[in-house]
């Protein structure tokens, strides 16, 4: 299976669920910004959830099926269309060779993930297939996709993918009747992000803490895969002590010297020296990944214990989903 | 505030960083003893990992420990009602064992630097600020013994402590849009080496031909936290010899 990129859109990179083993060497985690959608796209074609996918930013992208392909997409940045026909997300799609697929902007979000049966054939670099453009490593030649890039799937399909392909294969576009209910994991339209108070939470003035937890903040245009600058009431601190650089992770919310807020995302530095007011609950990072400049978010406090329970619950649900797709479901979906 | 959960043992306080990481805070200041303590504990943890342990990130005064929450919560060997408790109790037990560990010194890495000229455009400025000659700056900078406090900012970027106080220089008012990889800079009391071509505001006094970061090496970062480092001034011609040769990855 092969596709050719015709228009890559604003930024399209190949990402898996991250490069975790070189953090101590300053290597960012990277990976899909919205790992819920990337995993759902993979599961829908029978792949391992952590396989590499293409991350598209917004729409205005286009690719062509160079062979018959079995793919799935998920996320809120775009709707896949063939001519004017929209293709449904979160389920396997069979697309015959020669078909042109266009990504039309979806006002709901910003990032869309494309998985192919068998997984995209790119090499692992330092234990991950994720692209980290700054160091020019991973993904497709260490860079964002460009027109005429040819992307191949790994040839060997596992049993699940092969059975899905068998059930949809033909001469026309066909999709499964079943789909994965992504909104059950993360409700659509929710703009409230759960946060856990971070270690320097008590360094900030009471009024600022109230502002932070009650006033909407707007994602500024200075936002990318490293992080988002958020606009809203500025945050004052009364502890003037300097913080020594220490580990930070995606979801860490830092307060910079001028009192503005930065939310760190997938490509963030491994260490930072700004005091941290809060940490976004891991299950809500995908929601942040779908925000775009101009979107407003509200932060709502949650206990660390509850955040951990939500995380473990979601991971268990995804594991169960993978097992269901491997077994029961395949006998009934036709 | 019930959320501001911490767990204190003798050498460090543990606080949660996220669902999948905790941070051990050893101190609030930078010094070589703390660095050694962190380095020692890090080695011990890698030798005796808990179920679900992934990796660590050492910094100036902290060691952050990453793990897989599912494995931690399911482990029959860890006790506690949540991941934070389970890991905290493991780490504090480990700390007791640490008392009996023998300290192993990390080796010393010699890093050649070509000071001044096109490789160190700020050398004269730094000398002028301190009322020294360029050679005095080079002499001071290349006779000190440094420790790697932190690898961060970009992959392989090394923050070094131990620079003579006389060389402390504020960052440039306007950062450069590109600082070439290998550039050796000064920012406040620290000296550091850029690992990739990135924007940067440090005062650049020289450059090393060594590759601080190379994804094709087994250990992509040349240095790691805790390493001892000395600088050796090198001639311009020698720089050209190293640059691009395989020695740039193997020189010790």
Coordinates of C-alpha atoms in Angstrom, one line a residue:
Chain A
X1 CA 0.0 0.0 0.0
X2 CA 1.3 3.4 -1.0
X3 CA 0.2 7.0 -1.0
X4 CA 1.6 10.1 -2.6
X5 CA 1.4 13.5 -0.9
X6 CA 0.0 16.1 -3.3
X7 CA -0.4 18.9 -0.8
X8 CA 1.0 18.5 2.7
X9 CA -1.0 21.3 4.4
X10 CA 0.4 23.5 7.1
X11 CA 2.5 20.9 8.9
X12 CA 2.3 17.2 8.4
X13 CA 4.7 14.9 10.3
X14 CA 4.9 11.2 11.1
X15 CA 4.4 10.6 14.8
X16 CA 3.9 7.6 17.1
X17 CA 3.3 7.8 20.8
X18 CA 6.7 9.2 21.6
X19 CA 10.4 8.8 22.2
X20 CA 10.7 8.2 25.9
X21 CA 14.1 6.8 26.5
X22 CA 16.4 9.7 25.8
X23 CA 14.8 12.4 28.0
X24 CA 18.0 12.5 30.1
X25 CA 19.9 13.4 27.0
X26 CA 17.6 16.4 26.3
X27 CA 15.6 14.6 23.6
X28 CA 11.9 15.7 23.8
X29 CA 9.2 13.1 23.9
X30 CA 7.6 14.3 20.6
X31 CA 4.9 11.9 19.3
X32 CA 1.3 12.7 18.3
X33 CA 0.0 15.8 20.0
X34 CA -3.4 14.0 20.4
X35 CA -2.4 10.4 21.2
X36 CA -6.1 9.4 21.8
X37 CA -6.9 10.1 18.1
X38 CA -3.7 8.6 16.8
X39 CA -4.3 5.4 18.8
X40 CA -8.0 5.2 17.6
X41 CA -6.9 5.6 14.0
X42 CA -4.5 2.8 14.4
X43 CA -6.9 0.5 16.2
X44 CA -9.5 1.0 13.5
X45 CA -7.3 -0.6 10.9
X46 CA -6.2 -3.4 13.2
X47 CA -2.7 -1.9 14.0
X48 CA -0.9 -1.7 17.3
X49 CA -2.3 1.4 19.0
X50 CA 1.2 2.9 19.4
X51 CA 2.1 2.6 15.7
X52 CA 3.2 5.6 13.7
X53 CA 0.6 7.8 11.9
X54 CA 0.6 11.0 9.9
X55 CA -0.3 14.1 11.9
X56 CA -1.9 16.7 9.7
X57 CA -2.4 20.2 11.0
X58 CA -5.8 21.7 9.8
X59 CA -7.0 20.8 6.3
X60 CA -6.0 22.0 2.9
X61 CA -3.9 18.9 2.4
X62 CA -4.3 16.2 -0.3
X63 CA -2.9 12.8 -1.1
X64 CA -3.4 10.1 -3.7
X65 CA -3.8 6.3 -3.2
X66 CA -1.1 4.8 -5.5
X67 CA -2.4 1.3 -4.7
X68 CA -5.5 0.0 -3.1
X69 CA -5.3 1.1 0.6
X70 CA -6.9 0.4 3.9
X71 CA -6.8 3.4 6.2
X72 CA -8.5 5.1 9.0
X73 CA -8.4 8.7 10.3
X74 CA -9.3 10.3 13.6
X75 CA -9.1 13.8 15.1
X76 CA -10.8 17.1 14.6
X77 CA -8.6 19.1 12.2
X78 CA -10.1 18.0 9.0
X79 CA -12.7 15.8 7.2
X80 CA -11.4 13.5 4.5
X81 CA -13.3 13.9 1.3
X82 CA -13.2 12.2 -2.1
X83 CA -14.6 14.7 -4.6
X84 CA -17.3 16.2 -2.3
X85 CA -18.1 13.0 -0.5
X86 CA -17.1 13.0 3.1
X87 CA -15.5 9.9 4.5
X88 CA -16.5 8.9 8.1
X89 CA -13.7 9.0 10.7
X90 CA -12.8 6.5 13.4
X91 CA -13.3 3.4 11.2
X92 CA -11.5 1.5 8.5
X93 CA -11.9 2.8 4.9
X94 CA -11.0 0.8 1.8
X95 CA -9.9 3.2 -1.0
X96 CA -9.1 1.9 -4.5
X97 CA -5.9 2.8 -6.3
X98 CA -5.9 6.1 -8.1
X99 CA -8.3 7.9 -5.7
X100 CA -7.6 11.5 -4.7
X101 CA -8.3 12.3 -1.1
X102 CA -8.7 15.8 0.1
X103 CA -8.6 17.1 3.8
X104 CA -11.3 19.8 4.3
X105 CA -10.9 22.0 7.3
X106 CA -12.9 21.1 10.3
X107 CA -13.7 24.1 12.5
X108 CA -13.9 21.9 15.5
X109 CA -10.2 21.3 16.0
X110 CA -6.7 21.4 14.5
X111 CA -5.1 17.9 14.1
X112 CA -6.0 14.8 12.2
X113 CA -4.3 11.4 12.2
X114 CA -4.0 9.0 9.4
X115 CA -3.2 5.4 10.0
X116 CA -2.7 2.7 7.3
X117 CA -3.1 -1.0 7.7
X118 CA 0.3 -2.5 8.5
X119 CA 1.7 0.8 9.8
X120 CA 3.8 3.4 7.8
X121 CA 7.1 2.0 6.8
X122 CA 9.6 4.4 8.3
X123 CA 12.7 3.6 10.4
X124 CA 12.9 3.8 14.2
X125 CA 15.4 6.4 15.4
X126 CA 16.3 6.2 19.1
X127 CA 13.4 3.9 19.9
X128 CA 10.7 5.9 18.1
X129 CA 9.4 6.7 14.6
X130 CA 8.3 10.2 15.7
X131 CA 9.6 13.1 13.7
X132 CA 11.5 15.7 15.7
X133 CA 12.1 18.4 13.1
X134 CA 14.5 20.6 15.2
X135 CA 17.1 17.8 15.3
X136 CA 16.1 16.4 11.8
X137 CA 15.4 12.9 13.1
X138 CA 12.6 10.3 12.9
X139 CA 9.6 10.0 10.7
X140 CA 10.0 10.6 6.9
X141 CA 13.7 11.8 6.4
X142 CA 13.5 13.7 9.7
X143 CA 11.3 16.4 8.2
X144 CA 7.8 17.5 7.6
X145 CA 6.1 15.9 4.5
X146 CA 6.4 17.6 1.2
X147 CA 4.6 17.3 -2.2
X148 CA 5.5 14.1 -4.1
X149 CA 6.7 12.2 -1.0
X150 CA 5.8 8.6 -1.4
X151 CA 4.8 6.8 1.8
X152 CA 4.6 3.1 2.0
X153 CA 2.9 0.7 4.5
X154 CA 4.8 -2.2 6.0
X155 CA 3.9 -5.1 3.7
X156 CA 3.0 -7.7 6.3
X157 CA -0.6 -7.4 7.7
X158 CA -1.5 -8.9 11.0
X159 CA -4.5 -11.1 11.2
X160 CA -6.9 -8.4 12.3
X161 CA -5.9 -6.0 9.6
X162 CA -6.0 -8.7 7.0
X163 CA -9.6 -9.7 8.0
X164 CA -10.7 -6.0 8.0
X165 CA -9.2 -5.6 4.5
X166 CA -10.8 -8.8 3.3
X167 CA -14.3 -7.6 4.4
X168 CA -14.0 -4.2 2.6
X169 CA -11.9 -4.9 -0.4
X170 CA -13.4 -4.2 -3.8
X171 CA -13.4 -1.7 -6.7
X172 CA -15.1 1.1 -4.8
X173 CA -14.7 3.1 -1.6
X174 CA -16.1 1.2 1.3
X175 CA -16.2 1.6 5.0
X176 CA -17.2 -0.6 7.9
X177 CA -20.6 -0.2 9.5
X178 CA -19.0 0.0 12.9
X179 CA -16.8 2.8 14.2
X180 CA -15.0 3.6 17.4
X181 CA -16.9 6.0 19.6
X182 CA -14.1 8.5 20.3
X183 CA -16.5 11.0 22.0
X184 CA -17.0 8.4 24.7
X185 CA -13.4 8.9 25.7
X186 CA -13.4 12.7 25.3
X187 CA -16.7 14.5 24.7
X188 CA -16.8 16.8 21.7
X189 CA -17.1 20.5 22.3
X190 CA -15.7 20.3 25.8
X191 CA -13.5 23.3 26.4
X192 CA -12.8 22.7 30.1
X193 CA -9.3 21.3 30.8
X194 CA -8.7 19.6 34.1
X195 CA -5.5 20.6 35.9
X196 CA -3.6 19.4 38.9
X197 CA -1.9 22.1 41.0
X198 CA 1.8 21.9 40.3
X199 CA 4.8 22.1 42.7
X200 CA 5.1 25.9 42.7
X201 CA 1.3 26.4 42.8
X202 CA 1.6 28.2 46.2
X203 CA 4.1 30.7 44.9
X204 CA 1.4 32.6 43.2
X205 CA -0.9 35.3 44.5
X206 CA -4.4 34.2 45.7
X207 CA -6.1 36.5 43.2
X208 CA -4.0 35.1 40.3
X209 CA -4.9 31.5 41.3
X210 CA -8.6 32.5 41.3
X211 CA -8.2 34.2 37.9
X212 CA -6.4 31.1 36.6
X213 CA -9.2 28.7 37.7
X214 CA -12.1 30.9 36.8
X215 CA -11.3 33.0 33.7
X216 CA -11.0 31.7 30.2
X217 CA -7.6 31.8 28.6
X218 CA -7.2 32.2 24.8
X219 CA -4.7 30.3 22.7
X220 CA -2.4 32.8 21.0
X221 CA -1.0 32.7 17.5
X222 CA 2.4 31.9 19.1
X223 CA 1.5 28.3 19.5
X224 CA 3.1 25.2 18.0
X225 CA 4.1 21.6 18.8
X226 CA 6.4 22.8 21.5
X227 CA 3.8 24.7 23.4
X228 CA 1.0 27.3 23.4
X229 CA 1.2 30.8 24.8
X230 CA -2.1 31.5 26.5
X231 CA -3.7 35.0 26.8
X232 CA -5.7 36.0 29.8
X233 CA -5.2 37.7 33.2
X234 CA -1.6 37.8 34.0
X235 CA -0.3 35.7 36.9
X236 CA 1.5 37.3 39.8
X237 CA 3.8 35.5 42.2
X238 CA 4.8 36.6 45.7
X239 CA 7.6 34.0 46.0
X240 CA 10.4 35.7 44.1
X241 CA 12.8 32.8 44.5
X242 CA 14.5 31.5 41.3
X243 CA 13.6 28.0 40.3
X244 CA 16.5 25.8 39.2
X245 CA 15.8 24.1 35.9
X246 CA 14.1 20.8 36.5
X247 CA 12.1 18.3 34.4
X248 CA 8.9 19.4 32.7
X249 CA 6.6 17.4 30.6
X250 CA 3.8 18.0 28.0
X251 CA 0.9 19.5 29.9
X252 CA 3.1 21.5 32.3
X253 CA 1.8 25.1 32.6
X254 CA 4.6 27.5 33.2
X255 CA 4.4 31.2 34.2
X256 CA 7.0 33.2 32.5
X257 CA 8.8 36.3 33.8
X258 CA 6.1 38.7 32.6
X259 CA 3.3 36.8 34.2
X260 CA 2.0 35.1 31.0
X261 CA 1.2 31.5 30.7
X262 CA 2.8 28.8 28.5
X263 CA 1.3 25.3 28.1
X264 CA 4.0 22.9 27.1
X265 CA 3.1 20.3 24.4
X266 CA 4.6 17.3 22.7
X267 CA 7.9 18.7 21.4
X268 CA 8.7 20.7 24.7
X269 CA 12.1 20.9 26.2
X270 CA 12.9 18.3 28.8
X271 CA 13.7 20.8 31.5
X272 CA 12.5 24.3 32.3
X273 CA 13.2 27.0 34.8
X274 CA 9.9 28.8 35.0
X275 CA 7.6 28.2 38.0
X276 CA 4.8 25.9 37.3
X277 CA 1.2 26.7 38.3
X278 CA -0.5 23.5 37.1
X279 CA -0.2 20.3 35.2
X280 CA -2.9 19.3 32.7
X281 CA -4.5 15.9 33.5
X282 CA -3.0 13.4 31.0
X283 CA -6.4 12.4 29.7
X284 CA -7.1 16.0 28.7
X285 CA -3.9 16.6 26.7
X286 CA -5.7 15.4 23.5
X287 CA -8.3 18.1 24.1
X288 CA -5.5 20.7 24.3
X289 CA -3.9 19.2 21.1
X290 CA -7.1 20.0 19.2
X291 CA -7.1 23.7 20.3
X292 CA -6.3 26.4 17.8
X293 CA -5.3 30.0 18.1
X294 CA -8.3 32.0 19.2
X295 CA -9.9 29.1 21.1
X296 CA -10.8 29.8 24.8
X297 CA -10.3 27.3 27.5
X298 CA -11.2 27.1 31.2
X299 CA -9.0 25.4 33.7
X300 CA -10.7 23.3 36.4
X301 CA -8.9 21.8 39.4
X302 CA -8.9 18.0 39.8
X303 CA -7.0 16.0 42.5
X304 CA -3.9 14.1 41.4
X305 CA -5.5 10.9 42.6
X306 CA -8.6 11.5 40.4
X307 CA -6.4 12.3 37.4
X308 CA -4.5 9.1 37.9
X309 CA -7.8 7.1 38.1
X310 CA -9.1 8.7 34.9
X311 CA -5.8 7.9 33.2
X312 CA -5.7 4.3 34.3
X313 CA -9.4 3.9 33.4
X314 CA -8.8 5.3 29.9
X315 CA -5.7 3.1 29.3
X316 CA -7.7 0.0 30.3
X317 CA -10.6 1.0 28.0
X318 CA -8.2 1.4 25.1
X319 CA -6.6 -2.0 25.9
X320 CA -10.1 -3.6 26.0
X321 CA -11.0 -1.9 22.7
X322 CA -7.9 -3.4 21.1
X323 CA -8.8 -6.9 22.4
X324 CA -12.5 -6.5 21.2
X325 CA -11.3 -5.6 17.7
X326 CA -9.0 -8.6 17.6
X327 CA -11.8 -11.0 18.7
X328 CA -15.5 -10.6 19.0
X329 CA -16.2 -7.6 16.9
X330 CA -14.8 -9.0 13.7
X331 CA -17.3 -11.7 13.7
X332 CA -20.3 -9.3 13.8
X333 CA -19.3 -6.2 11.9
X334 CA -20.0 -7.4 8.4
Chain B
X1 CA -4.2 22.0 50.1
X2 CA -4.7 18.3 49.8
X3 CA -3.4 18.2 46.3
X4 CA 0.0 19.5 47.1
X5 CA 1.1 16.0 48.1
X6 CA 4.8 15.5 49.0
X7 CA 6.7 12.8 50.6
X8 CA 9.9 13.5 52.6
X9 CA 12.7 11.2 53.3
X10 CA 16.3 12.0 54.5
X11 CA 17.9 13.2 51.3
X12 CA 15.0 14.3 49.2
X13 CA 11.3 15.3 49.0
X14 CA 9.2 13.6 46.4
X15 CA 6.5 15.5 44.6
X16 CA 4.3 14.4 41.7
X17 CA 5.1 15.8 38.2
X18 CA 2.4 14.1 36.3
X19 CA 0.4 10.8 36.2
X20 CA 3.6 9.1 34.9
X21 CA 6.4 10.9 36.6
X22 CA 7.6 12.1 40.1
X23 CA 10.4 14.5 41.0
X24 CA 12.9 13.9 43.8
X25 CA 14.0 17.3 45.1
X26 CA 17.4 17.1 46.8
X27 CA 18.1 20.7 47.3
X28 CA 17.3 24.3 46.2
X29 CA 20.8 25.2 45.2
X30 CA 23.6 24.1 42.8
X31 CA 26.6 22.4 44.2
X32 CA 28.9 19.5 43.5
X33 CA 27.9 17.5 46.5
X34 CA 24.2 17.5 45.5
X35 CA 25.2 16.6 42.0
X36 CA 27.0 13.6 43.3
X37 CA 24.2 12.6 45.5
X38 CA 21.7 12.7 42.5
X39 CA 24.1 10.9 40.3
X40 CA 24.6 8.2 42.8
X41 CA 20.9 7.7 43.4
X42 CA 20.3 7.7 39.7
X43 CA 22.8 4.9 39.2
X44 CA 21.3 2.9 42.1
X45 CA 17.8 3.3 40.7
X46 CA 18.9 2.1 37.2
X47 CA 20.5 -0.9 38.8
X48 CA 17.4 -1.7 41.0
X49 CA 14.4 -0.5 39.0
X50 CA 10.9 -1.0 40.2
X51 CA 8.1 -2.6 38.1
X52 CA 7.1 -0.1 35.4
X53 CA 10.2 2.1 35.7
X54 CA 11.0 3.8 32.4
X55 CA 13.7 6.5 32.7
X56 CA 15.0 9.4 34.7
X57 CA 15.9 13.1 34.0
X58 CA 18.6 14.4 36.3
X59 CA 18.7 18.2 36.7
X60 CA 20.6 20.7 38.9
X61 CA 19.0 19.7 42.2
X62 CA 16.3 17.2 41.2
X63 CA 15.9 13.7 39.7
X64 CA 12.7 13.0 37.9
X65 CA 11.6 9.4 37.6
X66 CA 9.3 8.3 34.7
X67 CA 7.2 5.2 34.9
X68 CA 4.2 3.4 33.3
X69 CA 1.2 3.9 35.7
X70 CA -0.5 0.7 34.6
X71 CA 2.5 -1.5 35.5
X72 CA 3.1 0.3 38.7
X73 CA -0.5 0.0 39.9
X74 CA -0.7 -3.7 38.9
X75 CA 2.7 -4.6 40.4
X76 CA 2.5 -7.1 43.3
X77 CA 5.8 -5.8 44.6
X78 CA 4.8 -2.2 45.2
X79 CA 2.6 -1.1 48.2
X80 CA 0.3 1.8 48.3
X81 CA -3.2 2.8 47.0
X82 CA -1.9 4.9 44.1
X83 CA 1.2 5.3 41.9
X84 CA 2.6 8.2 43.9
X85 CA 2.5 6.2 47.2
X86 CA 3.8 3.0 45.6
X87 CA 6.8 4.8 44.0
X88 CA 7.5 7.0 47.0
X89 CA 7.7 4.1 49.4
X90 CA 9.9 2.2 47.0
X91 CA 12.3 5.1 46.5
X92 CA 12.6 5.8 50.2
X93 CA 13.5 2.1 50.9
X94 CA 16.0 2.4 48.1
X95 CA 17.5 5.5 49.7
X96 CA 18.2 3.5 52.9
X97 CA 20.3 1.1 50.8
X98 CA 22.1 4.0 49.2
X99 CA 23.8 4.8 52.5
X100 CA 25.9 1.7 52.0
X101 CA 26.9 2.3 48.4
X102 CA 30.4 3.0 47.3
X103 CA 30.9 6.2 45.5
X104 CA 32.2 5.7 42.0
X105 CA 33.8 8.7 40.3
X106 CA 32.8 9.4 36.8
X107 CA 35.6 9.8 34.3
X108 CA 36.9 13.1 33.0
X109 CA 36.2 14.1 29.4
X110 CA 38.5 16.5 27.7
X111 CA 36.8 18.8 25.2
X112 CA 39.0 20.7 22.7
X113 CA 37.9 24.2 22.0
X114 CA 39.0 26.7 19.4
X115 CA 38.7 30.0 21.3
X116 CA 37.9 33.4 19.7
X117 CA 37.9 34.4 16.0
X118 CA 35.0 33.3 14.0
X119 CA 34.3 30.5 16.4
X120 CA 34.1 32.8 19.5
X121 CA 32.7 36.2 18.3
X122 CA 32.0 37.3 21.9
X123 CA 35.5 36.5 23.4
X124 CA 36.8 40.1 23.1
X125 CA 33.5 41.5 24.5
X126 CA 33.7 39.2 27.5
X127 CA 37.4 40.1 28.0
X128 CA 36.6 43.8 27.8
X129 CA 33.7 43.5 30.3
X130 CA 36.0 42.0 32.9
X131 CA 39.1 44.1 32.1
X132 CA 41.1 41.2 31.0
X133 CA 42.9 40.2 27.8
X134 CA 41.4 37.5 25.6
X135 CA 44.2 35.2 26.6
X136 CA 43.4 35.6 30.3
X137 CA 39.8 34.6 29.6
X138 CA 41.0 31.6 27.7
X139 CA 43.4 30.6 30.4
X140 CA 40.8 30.9 33.1
X141 CA 38.2 29.1 31.1
X142 CA 40.5 26.2 30.1
X143 CA 42.1 25.5 33.5
X144 CA 38.9 25.0 35.5
X145 CA 37.3 21.6 36.2
X146 CA 33.6 21.5 35.3
X147 CA 30.7 19.2 36.1
X148 CA 27.8 18.5 33.8
X149 CA 24.8 19.7 35.8
X150 CA 22.1 19.2 33.2
X151 CA 21.5 18.0 29.7
X152 CA 18.6 20.0 28.3
X153 CA 17.3 22.9 26.2
X154 CA 18.0 20.9 23.1
X155 CA 19.1 17.3 22.7
X156 CA 22.7 17.0 24.1
X157 CA 23.0 20.6 25.2
X158 CA 25.3 20.5 28.3
X159 CA 25.0 23.0 31.1
X160 CA 28.3 23.0 33.1
X161 CA 29.0 24.3 36.6
X162 CA 32.4 25.2 38.0
X163 CA 33.4 28.1 35.8
X164 CA 35.7 30.6 37.7
X165 CA 33.5 33.4 39.1
X166 CA 35.5 36.1 37.4
X167 CA 34.1 35.0 34.0
X168 CA 30.4 35.3 35.0
X169 CA 28.8 37.4 32.2
X170 CA 25.2 38.3 31.5
X171 CA 23.5 36.9 28.4
X172 CA 23.4 39.0 25.3
X173 CA 20.6 41.6 25.2
X174 CA 19.6 40.3 21.8
X175 CA 19.8 36.6 21.2
X176 CA 21.3 35.4 17.9
X177 CA 18.9 33.7 15.5
X178 CA 21.5 30.9 14.9
X179 CA 24.2 29.7 17.2
X180 CA 26.2 26.9 15.4
X181 CA 26.4 23.5 17.1
X182 CA 29.5 23.1 19.2
X183 CA 29.6 26.7 20.3
X184 CA 30.8 27.2 23.8
X185 CA 29.0 30.0 25.7
X186 CA 28.7 31.8 29.0
X187 CA 25.5 32.8 30.6
X188 CA 25.7 34.2 34.1
X189 CA 27.8 31.8 36.2
X190 CA 27.3 28.9 33.8
X191 CA 29.1 27.8 30.8
X192 CA 27.5 25.5 28.2
X193 CA 27.9 23.9 24.8
X194 CA 25.3 24.2 22.1
X195 CA 24.4 20.8 20.6
X196 CA 22.4 21.9 17.5
X197 CA 22.2 25.0 15.4
X198 CA 19.6 26.9 17.4
X199 CA 18.8 30.5 18.4
X200 CA 20.6 31.5 21.6
X201 CA 21.6 34.4 23.8
X202 CA 24.8 33.1 25.4
X203 CA 28.1 34.9 25.0
X204 CA 30.0 32.7 22.5
X205 CA 33.7 32.5 23.2
X206 CA 34.7 29.4 21.2
X207 CA 33.7 26.2 19.5
X208 CA 34.4 22.5 19.8
X209 CA 34.5 20.3 16.7
X210 CA 33.1 17.4 18.8
X211 CA 29.5 16.5 18.2
X212 CA 27.6 17.0 21.4
X213 CA 24.7 15.3 19.8
X214 CA 24.6 12.6 17.1
X215 CA 21.5 10.4 16.8
X216 CA 23.6 7.6 15.1
X217 CA 25.7 7.0 18.2
X218 CA 24.5 4.4 20.8
X219 CA 24.5 7.3 23.3
X220 CA 23.4 10.3 21.2
X221 CA 24.5 12.8 23.8
X222 CA 28.3 13.1 24.3
X223 CA 27.9 14.1 27.9
X224 CA 25.7 13.1 30.7
X225 CA 24.8 14.7 34.0
X226 CA 27.5 14.1 36.6
X227 CA 30.4 13.9 34.1
X228 CA 33.6 15.8 34.9
X229 CA 34.8 18.0 32.0
X230 CA 38.0 19.9 31.2
X231 CA 38.5 22.2 28.2
X232 CA 41.7 22.3 26.2
X233 CA 42.4 25.2 23.8
X234 CA 43.1 24.0 20.3
X235 CA 44.5 25.6 17.2
X236 CA 42.3 26.6 14.3
X237 CA 44.0 24.1 12.0
X238 CA 43.4 21.3 14.4
X239 CA 39.7 22.2 14.5
X240 CA 39.4 21.8 10.7
X241 CA 41.1 18.4 11.1
X242 CA 38.5 17.2 13.6
X243 CA 35.6 18.9 12.0
X244 CA 33.7 16.4 9.9
X245 CA 36.1 13.5 10.7
X246 CA 35.0 10.5 12.7
X247 CA 37.2 11.7 15.5
X248 CA 34.5 14.2 16.2
X249 CA 32.4 11.4 17.6
X250 CA 35.1 9.3 19.4
X251 CA 37.6 11.8 20.8
X252 CA 37.9 11.5 24.6

